[in-house]
Coordinates of C-alpha atoms in Angstrom, one line a residue:
M9 CA 207.9 139.7 -115.3
V10 CA 209.0 139.6 -111.8
P11 CA 211.1 142.4 -110.1
P12 CA 214.5 141.7 -108.8
R13 CA 214.9 140.6 -105.4
L14 CA 217.5 142.8 -103.5
S15 CA 219.5 142.5 -100.3
N16 CA 221.3 144.7 -98.1
V17 CA 219.9 147.9 -100.0
S18 CA 221.0 151.8 -98.9
L19 CA 219.3 155.0 -100.7
Q20 CA 221.8 157.3 -102.3
F21 CA 220.3 160.4 -102.6
E22 CA 221.6 162.6 -105.6
G23 CA 218.9 165.4 -104.8
W24 CA 215.9 165.0 -103.2
L25 CA 212.4 167.8 -103.8
G26 CA 210.6 166.9 -100.8
D27 CA 208.3 163.8 -101.6
D28 CA 207.2 161.8 -98.5
L29 CA 206.9 158.9 -101.3
I30 CA 209.5 158.2 -103.5
E31 CA 210.1 154.8 -105.9
T32 CA 213.5 153.5 -107.3
Y33 CA 212.3 150.4 -109.3
P34 CA 211.7 147.9 -107.9
L35 CA 211.5 149.7 -104.3
F36 CA 209.0 152.2 -102.8
A37 CA 210.3 154.1 -99.9
V38 CA 208.6 156.4 -97.6
T39 CA 209.6 159.3 -95.1
D40 CA 209.3 157.8 -91.4
R41 CA 206.6 160.4 -91.0
L42 CA 204.6 158.8 -93.7
R43 CA 205.5 155.1 -92.4
A44 CA 204.0 155.8 -89.0
A45 CA 201.0 157.4 -90.3
L46 CA 200.1 154.3 -92.7
R47 CA 200.8 152.3 -89.4
A48 CA 198.7 154.4 -87.3
S49 CA 195.9 154.0 -89.8
G50 CA 196.2 150.3 -89.7
V51 CA 196.3 150.2 -93.7
S52 CA 196.4 146.7 -95.1
G53 CA 199.0 145.1 -98.1
V54 CA 202.4 146.7 -97.1
S55 CA 205.3 146.2 -94.8
F56 CA 208.4 148.4 -93.7
E57 CA 212.0 147.8 -93.3
Q58 CA 214.2 151.0 -92.4
V59 CA 216.7 151.8 -94.7
P60 CA 220.4 153.5 -94.5
T61 CA 220.4 156.6 -96.4
I62 CA 223.7 158.2 -98.2
R63 CA 223.7 161.8 -99.2
S64 CA 225.9 161.8 -102.1
E65 CA 228.2 164.5 -102.6
Q66 CA 226.3 166.5 -105.2
L67 CA 223.2 166.6 -102.6
L68 CA 225.6 167.7 -100.1
E69 CA 227.0 170.6 -102.5
L70 CA 223.8 171.8 -103.9
Q71 CA 221.4 171.2 -100.7
P72 CA 224.0 171.3 -97.7
G73 CA 221.4 172.2 -95.4
D74 CA 218.7 170.0 -96.4
E75 CA 218.1 166.9 -94.5
I76 CA 216.8 163.9 -95.8
G77 CA 215.3 162.4 -92.6
T78 CA 214.8 158.7 -91.8
W79 CA 213.4 156.4 -94.7
S80 CA 211.9 153.0 -94.7
L81 CA 211.3 150.7 -97.7
M82 CA 207.9 150.1 -98.5
A83 CA 207.2 146.3 -99.4
V84 CA 203.7 146.3 -101.2
T85 CA 202.5 142.7 -100.4
G86 CA 198.3 143.3 -100.9
R87 CA 195.9 141.8 -103.4
A88 CA 193.5 144.0 -105.3
G89 CA 190.2 144.3 -103.6
T90 CA 191.6 142.5 -100.4
D91 CA 193.9 145.2 -99.2
D92 CA 194.5 149.0 -99.2
A93 CA 198.2 148.6 -101.2
W94 CA 199.1 146.3 -104.1
L95 CA 200.7 146.4 -107.4
S96 CA 199.3 146.2 -110.5
P97 CA 200.3 144.0 -113.4
R98 CA 202.5 146.5 -115.3
W99 CA 204.4 147.2 -110.9
M100 CA 202.4 150.4 -110.6
L101 CA 201.3 151.2 -107.0
M102 CA 197.6 151.2 -106.6
V103 CA 196.0 151.9 -103.6
S104 CA 192.6 152.2 -101.4
Q105 CA 190.7 155.3 -100.7
R106 CA 191.7 154.4 -97.1
F107 CA 195.7 154.6 -97.9
W108 CA 195.0 157.6 -100.3
D109 CA 193.2 159.7 -97.2
V110 CA 196.5 158.9 -95.3
A111 CA 199.1 159.7 -98.2
S112 CA 197.6 162.8 -99.6
R113 CA 197.8 164.6 -96.4
F114 CA 201.9 164.2 -96.9
Q115 CA 204.1 165.7 -100.1
L116 CA 203.5 164.3 -103.2
T117 CA 204.4 167.0 -105.7
Y118 CA 206.3 165.0 -108.1
C119 CA 204.4 161.6 -107.5
D120 CA 202.7 160.5 -110.9
I121 CA 199.1 160.0 -109.6
A122 CA 196.2 159.3 -111.6
E123 CA 192.9 157.6 -110.3
H124 CA 191.9 154.2 -111.6
T125 CA 188.4 153.5 -112.8
S126 CA 187.5 149.8 -113.4

């Protein structure tokens, strides 16, 4: 199964609990602060493109003072055994220890995280 190709993407937030990495199939998005840290560390297998964000009426009503900040789409282009980020055959984000060392310094409270063992 190949993920769909998308164009003219924007992220509409109905709610946000503060995580710096989110997934909405088939996309991953990161806050600017996580994007900057990943770029500075030189991790391979990802590229970034800033994406417009929209705060829904629901978010404005329920979380009026919460800022969602600026976000970037994170395209995962790497290969297992070669890069720091790649997709599993089931389209799960897989990362190296180097990627994890950077990402784990940020809020990932609501991400499903599991250690991969071969």
